[in-house]
GROMACS .gro file of C-alpha atoms in nm:
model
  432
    1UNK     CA    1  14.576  -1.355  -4.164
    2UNK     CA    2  14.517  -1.404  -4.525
    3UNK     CA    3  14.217  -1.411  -4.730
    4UNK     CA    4  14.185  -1.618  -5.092
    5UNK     CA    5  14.010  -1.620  -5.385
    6UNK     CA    6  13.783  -1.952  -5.265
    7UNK     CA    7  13.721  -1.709  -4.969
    8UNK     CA    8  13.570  -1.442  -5.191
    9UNK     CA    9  13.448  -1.717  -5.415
   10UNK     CA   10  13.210  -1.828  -5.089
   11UNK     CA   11  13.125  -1.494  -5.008
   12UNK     CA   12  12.939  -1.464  -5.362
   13UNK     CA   13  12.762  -1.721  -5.406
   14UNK     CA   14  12.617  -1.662  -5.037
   15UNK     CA   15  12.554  -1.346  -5.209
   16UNK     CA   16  12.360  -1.514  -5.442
   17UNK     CA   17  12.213  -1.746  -5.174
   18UNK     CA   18  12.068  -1.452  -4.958
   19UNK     CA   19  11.921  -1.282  -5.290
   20UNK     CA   20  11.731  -1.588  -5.350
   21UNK     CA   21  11.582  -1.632  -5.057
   22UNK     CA   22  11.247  -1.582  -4.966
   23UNK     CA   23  11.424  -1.455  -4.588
   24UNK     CA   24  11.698  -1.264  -4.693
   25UNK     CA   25  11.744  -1.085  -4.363
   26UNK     CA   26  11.751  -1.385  -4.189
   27UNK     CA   27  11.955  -1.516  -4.434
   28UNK     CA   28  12.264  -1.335  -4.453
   29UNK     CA   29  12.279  -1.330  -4.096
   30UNK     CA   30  12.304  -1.697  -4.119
   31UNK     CA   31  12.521  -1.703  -4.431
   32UNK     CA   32  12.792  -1.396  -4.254
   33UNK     CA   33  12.861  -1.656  -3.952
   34UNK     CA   34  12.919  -2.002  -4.199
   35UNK     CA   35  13.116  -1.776  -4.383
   36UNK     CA   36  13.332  -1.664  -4.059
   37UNK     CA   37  13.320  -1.930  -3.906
   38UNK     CA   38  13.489  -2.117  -4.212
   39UNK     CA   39  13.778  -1.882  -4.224
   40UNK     CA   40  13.798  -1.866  -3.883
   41UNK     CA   41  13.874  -2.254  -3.856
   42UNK     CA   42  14.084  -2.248  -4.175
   43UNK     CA   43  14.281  -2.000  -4.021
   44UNK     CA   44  14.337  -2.197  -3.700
   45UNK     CA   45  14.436  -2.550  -3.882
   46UNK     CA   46  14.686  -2.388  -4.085
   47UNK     CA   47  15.035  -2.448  -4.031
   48UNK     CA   48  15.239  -2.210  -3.807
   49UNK     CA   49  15.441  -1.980  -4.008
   50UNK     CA   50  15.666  -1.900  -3.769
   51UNK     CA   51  15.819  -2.285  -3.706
   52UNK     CA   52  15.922  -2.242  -4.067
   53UNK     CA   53  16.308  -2.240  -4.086
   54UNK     CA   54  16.487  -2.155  -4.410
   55UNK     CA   55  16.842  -2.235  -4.532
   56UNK     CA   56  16.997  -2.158  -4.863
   57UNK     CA   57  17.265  -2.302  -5.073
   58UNK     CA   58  17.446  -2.272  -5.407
   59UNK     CA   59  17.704  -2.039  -5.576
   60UNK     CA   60  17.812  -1.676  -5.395
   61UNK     CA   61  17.956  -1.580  -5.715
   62UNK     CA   62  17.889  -1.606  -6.100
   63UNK     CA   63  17.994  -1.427  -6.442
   64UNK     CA   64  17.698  -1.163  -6.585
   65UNK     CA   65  17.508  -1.388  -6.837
   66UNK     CA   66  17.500  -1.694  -6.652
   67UNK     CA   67  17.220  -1.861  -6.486
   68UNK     CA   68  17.223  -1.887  -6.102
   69UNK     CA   69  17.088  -2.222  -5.958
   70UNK     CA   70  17.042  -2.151  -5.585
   71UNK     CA   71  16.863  -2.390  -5.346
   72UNK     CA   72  16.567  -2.292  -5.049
   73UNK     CA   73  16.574  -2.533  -4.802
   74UNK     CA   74  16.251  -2.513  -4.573
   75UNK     CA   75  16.179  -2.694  -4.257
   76UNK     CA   76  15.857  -2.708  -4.052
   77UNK     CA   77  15.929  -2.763  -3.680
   78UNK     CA   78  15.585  -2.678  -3.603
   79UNK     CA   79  15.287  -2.984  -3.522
   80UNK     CA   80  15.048  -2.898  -3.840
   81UNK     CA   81  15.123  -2.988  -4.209
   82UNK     CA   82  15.198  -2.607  -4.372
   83UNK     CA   83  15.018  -2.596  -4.722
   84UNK     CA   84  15.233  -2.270  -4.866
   85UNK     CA   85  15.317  -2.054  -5.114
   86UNK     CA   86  15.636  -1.903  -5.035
   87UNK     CA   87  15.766  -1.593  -5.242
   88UNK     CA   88  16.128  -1.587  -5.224
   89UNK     CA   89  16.186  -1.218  -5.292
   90UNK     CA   90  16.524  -1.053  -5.458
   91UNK     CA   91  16.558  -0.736  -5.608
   92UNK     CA   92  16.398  -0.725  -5.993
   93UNK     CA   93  16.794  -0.714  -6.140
   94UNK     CA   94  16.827  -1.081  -5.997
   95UNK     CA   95  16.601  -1.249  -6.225
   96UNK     CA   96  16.484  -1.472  -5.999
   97UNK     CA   97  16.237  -1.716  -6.152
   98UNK     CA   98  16.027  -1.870  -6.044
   99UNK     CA   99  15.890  -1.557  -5.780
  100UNK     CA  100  15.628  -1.804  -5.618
  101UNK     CA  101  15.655  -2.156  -5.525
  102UNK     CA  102  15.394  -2.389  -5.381
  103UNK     CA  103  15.464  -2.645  -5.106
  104UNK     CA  104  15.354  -2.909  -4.854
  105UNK     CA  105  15.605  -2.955  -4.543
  106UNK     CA  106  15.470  -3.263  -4.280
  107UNK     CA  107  15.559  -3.147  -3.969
  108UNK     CA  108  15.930  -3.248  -3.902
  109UNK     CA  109  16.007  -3.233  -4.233
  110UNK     CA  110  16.179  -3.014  -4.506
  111UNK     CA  111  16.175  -2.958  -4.863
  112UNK     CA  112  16.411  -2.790  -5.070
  113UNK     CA  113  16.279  -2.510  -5.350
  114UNK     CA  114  16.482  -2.414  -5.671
  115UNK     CA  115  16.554  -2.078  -5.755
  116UNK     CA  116  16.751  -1.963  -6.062
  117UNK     CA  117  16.885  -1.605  -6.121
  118UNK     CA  118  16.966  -1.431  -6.420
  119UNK     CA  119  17.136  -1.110  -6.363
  120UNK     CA  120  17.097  -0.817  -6.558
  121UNK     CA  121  17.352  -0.621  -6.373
  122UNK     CA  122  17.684  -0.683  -6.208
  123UNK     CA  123  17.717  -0.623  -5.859
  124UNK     CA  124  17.631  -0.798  -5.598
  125UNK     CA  125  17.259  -0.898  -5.514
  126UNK     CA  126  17.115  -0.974  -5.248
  127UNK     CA  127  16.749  -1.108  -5.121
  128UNK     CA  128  16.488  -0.893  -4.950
  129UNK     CA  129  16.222  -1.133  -4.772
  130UNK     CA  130  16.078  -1.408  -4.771
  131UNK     CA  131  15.746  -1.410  -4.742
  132UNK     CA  132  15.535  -1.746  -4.637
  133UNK     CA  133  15.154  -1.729  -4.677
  134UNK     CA  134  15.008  -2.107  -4.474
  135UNK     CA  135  14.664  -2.197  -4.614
  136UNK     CA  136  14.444  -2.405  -4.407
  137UNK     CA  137  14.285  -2.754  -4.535
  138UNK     CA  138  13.999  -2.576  -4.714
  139UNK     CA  139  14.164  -2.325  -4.877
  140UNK     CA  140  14.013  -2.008  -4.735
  141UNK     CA  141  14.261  -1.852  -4.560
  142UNK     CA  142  14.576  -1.911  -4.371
  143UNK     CA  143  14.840  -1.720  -4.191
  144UNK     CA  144  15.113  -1.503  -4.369
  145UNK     CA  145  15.461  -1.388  -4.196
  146UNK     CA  146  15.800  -1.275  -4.339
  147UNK     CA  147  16.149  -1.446  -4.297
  148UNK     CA  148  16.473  -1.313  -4.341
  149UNK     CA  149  16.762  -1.590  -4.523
  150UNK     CA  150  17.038  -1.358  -4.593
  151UNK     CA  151  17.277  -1.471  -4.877
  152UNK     CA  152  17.466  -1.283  -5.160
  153UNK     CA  153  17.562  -1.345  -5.505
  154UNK     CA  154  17.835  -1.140  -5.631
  155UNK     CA  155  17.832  -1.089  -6.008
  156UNK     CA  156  18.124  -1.059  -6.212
  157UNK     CA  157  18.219  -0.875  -6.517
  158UNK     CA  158  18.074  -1.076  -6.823
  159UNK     CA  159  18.447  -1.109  -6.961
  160UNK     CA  160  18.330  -1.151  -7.299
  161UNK     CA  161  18.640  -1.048  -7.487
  162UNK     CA  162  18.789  -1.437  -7.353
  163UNK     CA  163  18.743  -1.563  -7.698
  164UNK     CA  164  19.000  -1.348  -7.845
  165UNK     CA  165  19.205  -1.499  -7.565
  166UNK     CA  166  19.326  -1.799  -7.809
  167UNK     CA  167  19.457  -1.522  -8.075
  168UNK     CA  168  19.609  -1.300  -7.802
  169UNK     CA  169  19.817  -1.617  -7.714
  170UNK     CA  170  19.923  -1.740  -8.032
  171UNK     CA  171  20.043  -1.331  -8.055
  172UNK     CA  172  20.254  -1.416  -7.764
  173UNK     CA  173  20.413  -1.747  -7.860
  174UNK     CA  174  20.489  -1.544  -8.211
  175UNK     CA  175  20.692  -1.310  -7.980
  176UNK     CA  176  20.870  -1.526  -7.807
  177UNK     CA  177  20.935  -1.707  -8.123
  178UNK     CA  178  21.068  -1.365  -8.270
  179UNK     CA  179  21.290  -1.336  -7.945
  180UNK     CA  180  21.424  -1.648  -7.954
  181UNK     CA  181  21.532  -1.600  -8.349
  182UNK     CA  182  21.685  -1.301  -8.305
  183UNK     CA  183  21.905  -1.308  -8.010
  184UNK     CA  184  21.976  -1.062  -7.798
  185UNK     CA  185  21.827  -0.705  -7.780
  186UNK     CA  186  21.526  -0.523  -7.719
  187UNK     CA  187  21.298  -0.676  -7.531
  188UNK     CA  188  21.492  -0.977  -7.470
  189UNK     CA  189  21.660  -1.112  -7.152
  190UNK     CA  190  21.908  -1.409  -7.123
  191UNK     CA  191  21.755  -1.765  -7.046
  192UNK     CA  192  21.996  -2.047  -7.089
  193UNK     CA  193  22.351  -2.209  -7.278
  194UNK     CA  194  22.353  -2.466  -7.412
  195UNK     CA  195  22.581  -2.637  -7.703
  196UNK     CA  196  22.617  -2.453  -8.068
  197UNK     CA  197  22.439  -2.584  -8.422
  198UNK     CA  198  22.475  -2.463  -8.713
  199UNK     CA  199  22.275  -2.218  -8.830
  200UNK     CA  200  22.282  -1.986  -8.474
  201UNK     CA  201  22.429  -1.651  -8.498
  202UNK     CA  202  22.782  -1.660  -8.414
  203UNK     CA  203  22.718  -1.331  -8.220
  204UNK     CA  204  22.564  -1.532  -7.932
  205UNK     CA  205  22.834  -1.770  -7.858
  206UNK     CA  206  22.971  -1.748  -7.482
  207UNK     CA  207  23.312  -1.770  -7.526
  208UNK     CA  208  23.359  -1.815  -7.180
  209UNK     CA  209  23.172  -2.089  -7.103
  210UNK     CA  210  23.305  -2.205  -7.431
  211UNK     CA  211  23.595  -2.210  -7.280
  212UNK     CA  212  23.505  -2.421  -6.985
  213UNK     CA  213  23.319  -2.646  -7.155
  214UNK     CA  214  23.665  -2.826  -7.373
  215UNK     CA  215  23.561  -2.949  -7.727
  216UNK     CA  216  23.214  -2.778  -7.732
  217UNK     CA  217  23.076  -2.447  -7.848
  218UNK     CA  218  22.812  -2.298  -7.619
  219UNK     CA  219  22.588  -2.075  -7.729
  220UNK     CA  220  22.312  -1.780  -7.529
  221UNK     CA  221  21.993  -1.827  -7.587
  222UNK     CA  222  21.757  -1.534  -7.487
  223UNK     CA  223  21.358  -1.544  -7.425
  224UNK     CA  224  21.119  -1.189  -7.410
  225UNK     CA  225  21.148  -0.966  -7.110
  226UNK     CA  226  20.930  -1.117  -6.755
  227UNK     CA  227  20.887  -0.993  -6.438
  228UNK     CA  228  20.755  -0.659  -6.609
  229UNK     CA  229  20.458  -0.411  -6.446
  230UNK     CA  230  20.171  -0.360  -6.633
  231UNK     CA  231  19.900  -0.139  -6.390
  232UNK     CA  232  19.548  -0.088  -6.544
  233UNK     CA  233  19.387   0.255  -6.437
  234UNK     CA  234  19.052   0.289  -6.472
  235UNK     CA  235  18.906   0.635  -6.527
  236UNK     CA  236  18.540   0.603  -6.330
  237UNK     CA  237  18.481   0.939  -6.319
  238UNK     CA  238  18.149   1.076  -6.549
  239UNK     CA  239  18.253   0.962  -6.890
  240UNK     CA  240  18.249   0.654  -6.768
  241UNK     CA  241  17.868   0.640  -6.734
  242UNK     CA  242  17.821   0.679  -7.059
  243UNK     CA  243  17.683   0.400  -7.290
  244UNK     CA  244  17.848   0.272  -7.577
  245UNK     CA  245  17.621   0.005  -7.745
  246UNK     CA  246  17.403   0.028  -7.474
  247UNK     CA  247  17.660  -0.077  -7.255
  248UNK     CA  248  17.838   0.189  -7.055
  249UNK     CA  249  18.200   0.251  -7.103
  250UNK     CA  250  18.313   0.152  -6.804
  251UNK     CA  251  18.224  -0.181  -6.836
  252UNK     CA  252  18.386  -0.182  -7.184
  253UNK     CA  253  18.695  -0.096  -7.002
  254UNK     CA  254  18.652  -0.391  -6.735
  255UNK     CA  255  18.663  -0.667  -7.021
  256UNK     CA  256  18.953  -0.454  -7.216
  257UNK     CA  257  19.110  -0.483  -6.878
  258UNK     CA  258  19.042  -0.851  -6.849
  259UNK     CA  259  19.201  -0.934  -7.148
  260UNK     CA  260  19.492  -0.786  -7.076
  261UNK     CA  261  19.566  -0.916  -6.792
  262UNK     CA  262  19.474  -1.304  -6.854
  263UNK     CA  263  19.767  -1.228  -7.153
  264UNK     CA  264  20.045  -1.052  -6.945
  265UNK     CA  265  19.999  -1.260  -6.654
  266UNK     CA  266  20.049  -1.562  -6.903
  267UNK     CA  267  20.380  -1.388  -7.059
  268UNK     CA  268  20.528  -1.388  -6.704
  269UNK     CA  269  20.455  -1.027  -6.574
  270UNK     CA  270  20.297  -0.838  -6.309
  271UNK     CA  271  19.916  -0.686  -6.326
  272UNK     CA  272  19.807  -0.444  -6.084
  273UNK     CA  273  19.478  -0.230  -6.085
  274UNK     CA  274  19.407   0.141  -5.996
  275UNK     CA  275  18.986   0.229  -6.054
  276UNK     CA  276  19.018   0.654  -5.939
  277UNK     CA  277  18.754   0.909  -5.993
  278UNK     CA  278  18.793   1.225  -5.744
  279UNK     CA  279  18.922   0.953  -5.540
  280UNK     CA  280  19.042   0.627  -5.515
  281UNK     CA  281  18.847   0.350  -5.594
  282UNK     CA  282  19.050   0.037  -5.614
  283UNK     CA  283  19.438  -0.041  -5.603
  284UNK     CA  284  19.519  -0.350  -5.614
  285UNK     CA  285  19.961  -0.401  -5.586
  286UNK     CA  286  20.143  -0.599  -5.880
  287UNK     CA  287  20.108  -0.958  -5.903
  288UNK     CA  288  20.161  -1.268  -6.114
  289UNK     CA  289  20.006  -1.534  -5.886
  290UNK     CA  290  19.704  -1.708  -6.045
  291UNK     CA  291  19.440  -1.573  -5.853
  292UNK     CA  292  19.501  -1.228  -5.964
  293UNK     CA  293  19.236  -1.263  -6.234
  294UNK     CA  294  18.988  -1.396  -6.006
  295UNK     CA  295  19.064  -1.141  -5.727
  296UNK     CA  296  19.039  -0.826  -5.999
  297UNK     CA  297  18.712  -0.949  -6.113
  298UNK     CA  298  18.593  -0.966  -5.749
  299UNK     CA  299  18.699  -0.616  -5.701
  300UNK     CA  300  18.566  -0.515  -6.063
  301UNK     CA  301  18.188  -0.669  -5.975
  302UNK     CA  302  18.074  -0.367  -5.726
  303UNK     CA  303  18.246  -0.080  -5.915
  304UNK     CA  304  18.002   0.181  -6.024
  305UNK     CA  305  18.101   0.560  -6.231
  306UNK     CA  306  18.091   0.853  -6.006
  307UNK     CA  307  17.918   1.166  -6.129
  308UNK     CA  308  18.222   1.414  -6.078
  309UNK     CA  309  18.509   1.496  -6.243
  310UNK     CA  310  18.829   1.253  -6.228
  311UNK     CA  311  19.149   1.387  -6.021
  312UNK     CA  312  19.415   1.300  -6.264
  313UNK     CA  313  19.673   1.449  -6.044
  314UNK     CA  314  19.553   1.233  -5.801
  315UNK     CA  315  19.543   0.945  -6.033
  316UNK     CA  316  19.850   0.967  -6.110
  317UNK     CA  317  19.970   0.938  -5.754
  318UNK     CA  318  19.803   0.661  -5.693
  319UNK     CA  319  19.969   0.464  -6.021
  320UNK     CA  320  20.350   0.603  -5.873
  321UNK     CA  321  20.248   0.462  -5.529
  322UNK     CA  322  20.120   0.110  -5.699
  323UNK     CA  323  20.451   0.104  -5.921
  324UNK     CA  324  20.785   0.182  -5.754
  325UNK     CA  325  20.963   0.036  -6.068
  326UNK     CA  326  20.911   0.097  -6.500
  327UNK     CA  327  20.593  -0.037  -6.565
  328UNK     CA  328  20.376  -0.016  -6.875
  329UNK     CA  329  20.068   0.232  -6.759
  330UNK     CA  330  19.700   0.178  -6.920
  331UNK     CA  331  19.464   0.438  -6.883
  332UNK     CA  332  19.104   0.326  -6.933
  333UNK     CA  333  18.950   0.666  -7.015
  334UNK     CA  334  18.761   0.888  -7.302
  335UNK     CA  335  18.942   1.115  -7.572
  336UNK     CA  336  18.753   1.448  -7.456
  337UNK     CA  337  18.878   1.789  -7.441
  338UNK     CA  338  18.710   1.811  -7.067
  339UNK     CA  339  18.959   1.483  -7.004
  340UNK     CA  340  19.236   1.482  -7.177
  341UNK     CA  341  19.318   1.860  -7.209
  342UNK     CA  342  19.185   1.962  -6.887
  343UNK     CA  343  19.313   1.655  -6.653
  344UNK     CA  344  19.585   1.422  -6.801
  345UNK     CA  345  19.783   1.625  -7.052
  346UNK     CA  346  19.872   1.867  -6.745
  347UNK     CA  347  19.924   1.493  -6.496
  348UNK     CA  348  20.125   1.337  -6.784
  349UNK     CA  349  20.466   1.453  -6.668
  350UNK     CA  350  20.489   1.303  -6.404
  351UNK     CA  351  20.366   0.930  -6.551
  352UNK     CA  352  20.587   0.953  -6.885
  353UNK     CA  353  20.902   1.025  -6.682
  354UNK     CA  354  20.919   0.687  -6.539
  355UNK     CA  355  20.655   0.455  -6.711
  356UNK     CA  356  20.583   0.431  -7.067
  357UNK     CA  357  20.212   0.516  -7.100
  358UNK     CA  358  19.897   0.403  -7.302
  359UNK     CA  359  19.594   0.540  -7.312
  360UNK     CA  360  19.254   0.325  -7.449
  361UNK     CA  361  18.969   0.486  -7.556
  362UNK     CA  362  18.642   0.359  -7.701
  363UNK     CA  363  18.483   0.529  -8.023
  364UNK     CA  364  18.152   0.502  -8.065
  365UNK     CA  365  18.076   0.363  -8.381
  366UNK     CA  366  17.758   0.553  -8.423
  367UNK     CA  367  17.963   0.843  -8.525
  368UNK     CA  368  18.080   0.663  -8.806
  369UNK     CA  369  17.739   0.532  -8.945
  370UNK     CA  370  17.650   0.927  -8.905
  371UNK     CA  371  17.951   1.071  -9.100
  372UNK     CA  372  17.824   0.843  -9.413
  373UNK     CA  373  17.462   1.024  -9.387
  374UNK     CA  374  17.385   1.273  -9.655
  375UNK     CA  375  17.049   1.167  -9.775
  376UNK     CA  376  16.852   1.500  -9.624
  377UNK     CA  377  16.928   1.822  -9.462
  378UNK     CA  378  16.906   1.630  -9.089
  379UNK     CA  379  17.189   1.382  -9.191
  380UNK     CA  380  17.470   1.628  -9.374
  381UNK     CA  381  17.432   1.825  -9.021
  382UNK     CA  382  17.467   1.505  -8.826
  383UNK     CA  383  17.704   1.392  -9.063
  384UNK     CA  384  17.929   1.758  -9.034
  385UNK     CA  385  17.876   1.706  -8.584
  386UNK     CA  386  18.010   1.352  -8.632
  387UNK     CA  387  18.318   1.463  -8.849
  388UNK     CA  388  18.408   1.717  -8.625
  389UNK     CA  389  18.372   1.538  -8.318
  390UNK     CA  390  18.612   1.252  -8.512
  391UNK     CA  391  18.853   1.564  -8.598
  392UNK     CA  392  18.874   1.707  -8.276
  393UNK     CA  393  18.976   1.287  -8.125
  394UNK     CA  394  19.207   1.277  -8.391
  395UNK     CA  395  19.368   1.644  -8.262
  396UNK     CA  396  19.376   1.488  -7.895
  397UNK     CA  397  19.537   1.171  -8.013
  398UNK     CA  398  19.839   1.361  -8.181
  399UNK     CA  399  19.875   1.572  -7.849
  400UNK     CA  400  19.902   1.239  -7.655
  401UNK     CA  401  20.110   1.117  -7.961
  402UNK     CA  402  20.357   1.352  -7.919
  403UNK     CA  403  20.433   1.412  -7.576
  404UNK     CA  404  20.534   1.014  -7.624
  405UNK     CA  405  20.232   0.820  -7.529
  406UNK     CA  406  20.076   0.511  -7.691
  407UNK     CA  407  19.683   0.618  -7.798
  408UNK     CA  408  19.420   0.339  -7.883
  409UNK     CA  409  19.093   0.470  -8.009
  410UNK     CA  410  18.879   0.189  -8.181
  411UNK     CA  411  18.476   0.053  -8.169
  412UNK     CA  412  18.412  -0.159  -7.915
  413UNK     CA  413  18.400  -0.491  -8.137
  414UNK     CA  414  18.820  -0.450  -8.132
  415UNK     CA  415  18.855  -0.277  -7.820
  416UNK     CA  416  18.968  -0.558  -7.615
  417UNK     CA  417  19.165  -0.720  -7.888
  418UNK     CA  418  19.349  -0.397  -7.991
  419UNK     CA  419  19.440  -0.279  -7.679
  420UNK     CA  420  19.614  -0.645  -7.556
  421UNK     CA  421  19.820  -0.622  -7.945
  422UNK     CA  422  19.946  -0.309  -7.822
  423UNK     CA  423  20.077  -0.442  -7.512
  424UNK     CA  424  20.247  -0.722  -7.711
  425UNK     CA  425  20.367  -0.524  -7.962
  426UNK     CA  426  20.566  -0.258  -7.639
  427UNK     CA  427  20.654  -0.611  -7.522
  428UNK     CA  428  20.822  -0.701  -7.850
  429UNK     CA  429  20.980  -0.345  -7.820
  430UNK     CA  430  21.130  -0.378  -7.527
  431UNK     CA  431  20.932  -0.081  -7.415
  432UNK     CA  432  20.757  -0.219  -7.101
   0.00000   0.00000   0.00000
């Protein structure tokens, strides 16, 4: 049973009745049963909370930033009208909004409630209750009960980086455009003959099917390497937690990784996915079908950095099981001494000799708003902790440098951007 505010609403003003009255004994006595016996029938014409039913409907999956229009469908199989307010309740990361509706449901009938979510977290979310509170005709009090509607709305990665998508593929078309000028070589594979104008480089006539083809010159024409591997490897192990722009690094890495492979799978090669802390996370085999994208952001929604140290041994295991043949390699982790000279420098043997390796780190920028500091004694020591902290990235790039891997170290506002030109630029190379 549940009380209301016209319930305690009655109860004062009999309050006030009994204080006025020349009887009060008498009095409340009389005013203690009205009062009961209101609730009591209140309670007793409400509708029946348990012949409510409840049904949902509406998407099971949505990008982070984007409203979630789900729909409540209620239906009262009981014989009373149910006067409710029903609280539909999900976990305070949902957003859910509105928290409380009010409704009337004749008896037979339904009605259907609107509930929008705005996540504040990827992941997937879930509802806890539902709770249904029936109010009688006079408002007093009515019966309350709890239903369980189970759904779940998984939330992807925000992929924000898309809108450097456009500029990524006018990169590529410039690369293929390069390939097709110059012929043959790096980073070029043969695509069709056909007849010879002038102005092509005599270098890439086929002289034998020249010589089939009586009267005619026939030319090769070459377009960029496909069929490549590109594997992303995410490093979730601590560094990962931490928060760049109040957004942790990990999920910088996510859209980086997002990027990346929207562009590769679009230039005709394979994207596969390793997430490994102490363990492995995710590993998801090279593809080029078009639900790889969707599929890695599925897999990318519920992944969360572990407090512990990442097994780069182990990592790298995992990327040589993923990739069987040369693939480009592109390690989603932070330039620390803890990291890189205490877990991938010693793992990088075994990655270099068969893949050609880049790793993609994320400066904070704060570090360069500090090193420009020198107005009192609080910034020049800031300032000297944010150059040598710069110094000592710069040291482990040139030790990644020169045992022959690719290093990307940039703010976040280029991150994505930078580390999908590097992967065109290998591509151009003929390094992937």
């Amino acid at each position: 049973m549940a009380i209301t505010g016209r319930a305690v609403a009655l109860v004062a003003l009999g309050i006030v009745v009994v204080v006025l009255s020349p009887a009060p004994g008498a009095t409340f006595v009389l005013v203690n049963l009205l009062v009961v016996a209101l609730i009591c029938v209140d309670v007793w014409l409400a509708g029946q909370v348990r012949a409510c039913t409840f049904a949902r409907s509406g998407p099971t999956a949505a990008r982070l930033g984007q409203p979630v229009p789900l729909v409540l469908t209620v239906a009262n199989d009981g014989t009373r009208t149910v006067r409710a307010r029903i609280r539909d309740g999900w976990p305070p990361s949902a957003g859910a909004r509105p928290r409380v509706h009010r409704v009337t449901v004749p008896t037979g009938e339904r009605r259907f409630l609107e509930t929008t979510l705005n996540p504040t977290r990827r992941g997937d979310r879930m509802p806890v209750r539902i709770t249904v509170r029936s109010l009688g005709p006079l408002g007093l009090a009515g019966r309350q009960g709890r239903h369980h509607c189970p759904w779940r709305v998984r939330v992807l990665p925000p992929f924000s980086s898309r809108r450097h998508l456009p500029a990524a593929l006018a990169r590529l078309r410039e690369v293929e455009g390069e390939v097709a000028i110059r012929g043959g070589g790096a980073g070029s594979e043969f695509d069709s003959l056909r007849e010879y104008v002038v102005g092509d480089d005599v270098r890439t006539i086929d002289w034998r099917a020249t010589a089939r083809h009586h009267g005619s010159v026939v030319v090769r024409t070459f377009r960029p390497e496909r069929d490549r591997r590109v594997i992303c490897v995410l490093d979730t192990g601590r560094t990962s937690a931490g928060r760049v722009g109040d957004v942790p690094r990990l999920d910088h890495a996510l859209d980086a990784a997002l990027l990346l492979t929207a562009v590769a799978l679009r230039a005709g090669d394979r994207v596969g996915l390793v997430a490994h802390d102490s363990t492995s996370r995710i590993s998801l085999p090279t593809s080029r079908d078009n639900g790889l994208l969707a599929r890695m952001s599925d897999a990318m929604a519920t992944l969360e950095p572990a407090l512990v140290e990442a097994d780069h041994a182990g990592m790298a295991s995992a990327v040589l099981r993923n990739a069987s043949r040369r693939a480009l390699v592109v390690i989603f982790t932070e330039l620390v001494p803890a990291v890189i000279e205490d877990g991938l420098l010693p793992a990088l043997p075994t990655l270099t000799s068969r893949h050609t390796v880049l790793v993609a780190a994320l400066r904070d920028p704060r570090l360069d708003e500090l090193t420009a500091g020198h107005g009192d004694v609080h910034q020049v020591y800031a300032a000297a902790a944010a150059e040598q902290t710069l110094l000592r990235r710069r040291e482990l790039t040139e030790a990644l440098r020169r045992r022959g891997v690719e290093v990307v170290d940039v703010a976040p506002a280029h991150y994505a951007a930078l580390v999908t030109d590097t992967y065109l630029m290998l591509k151009a190379r003929g390094r992937l």
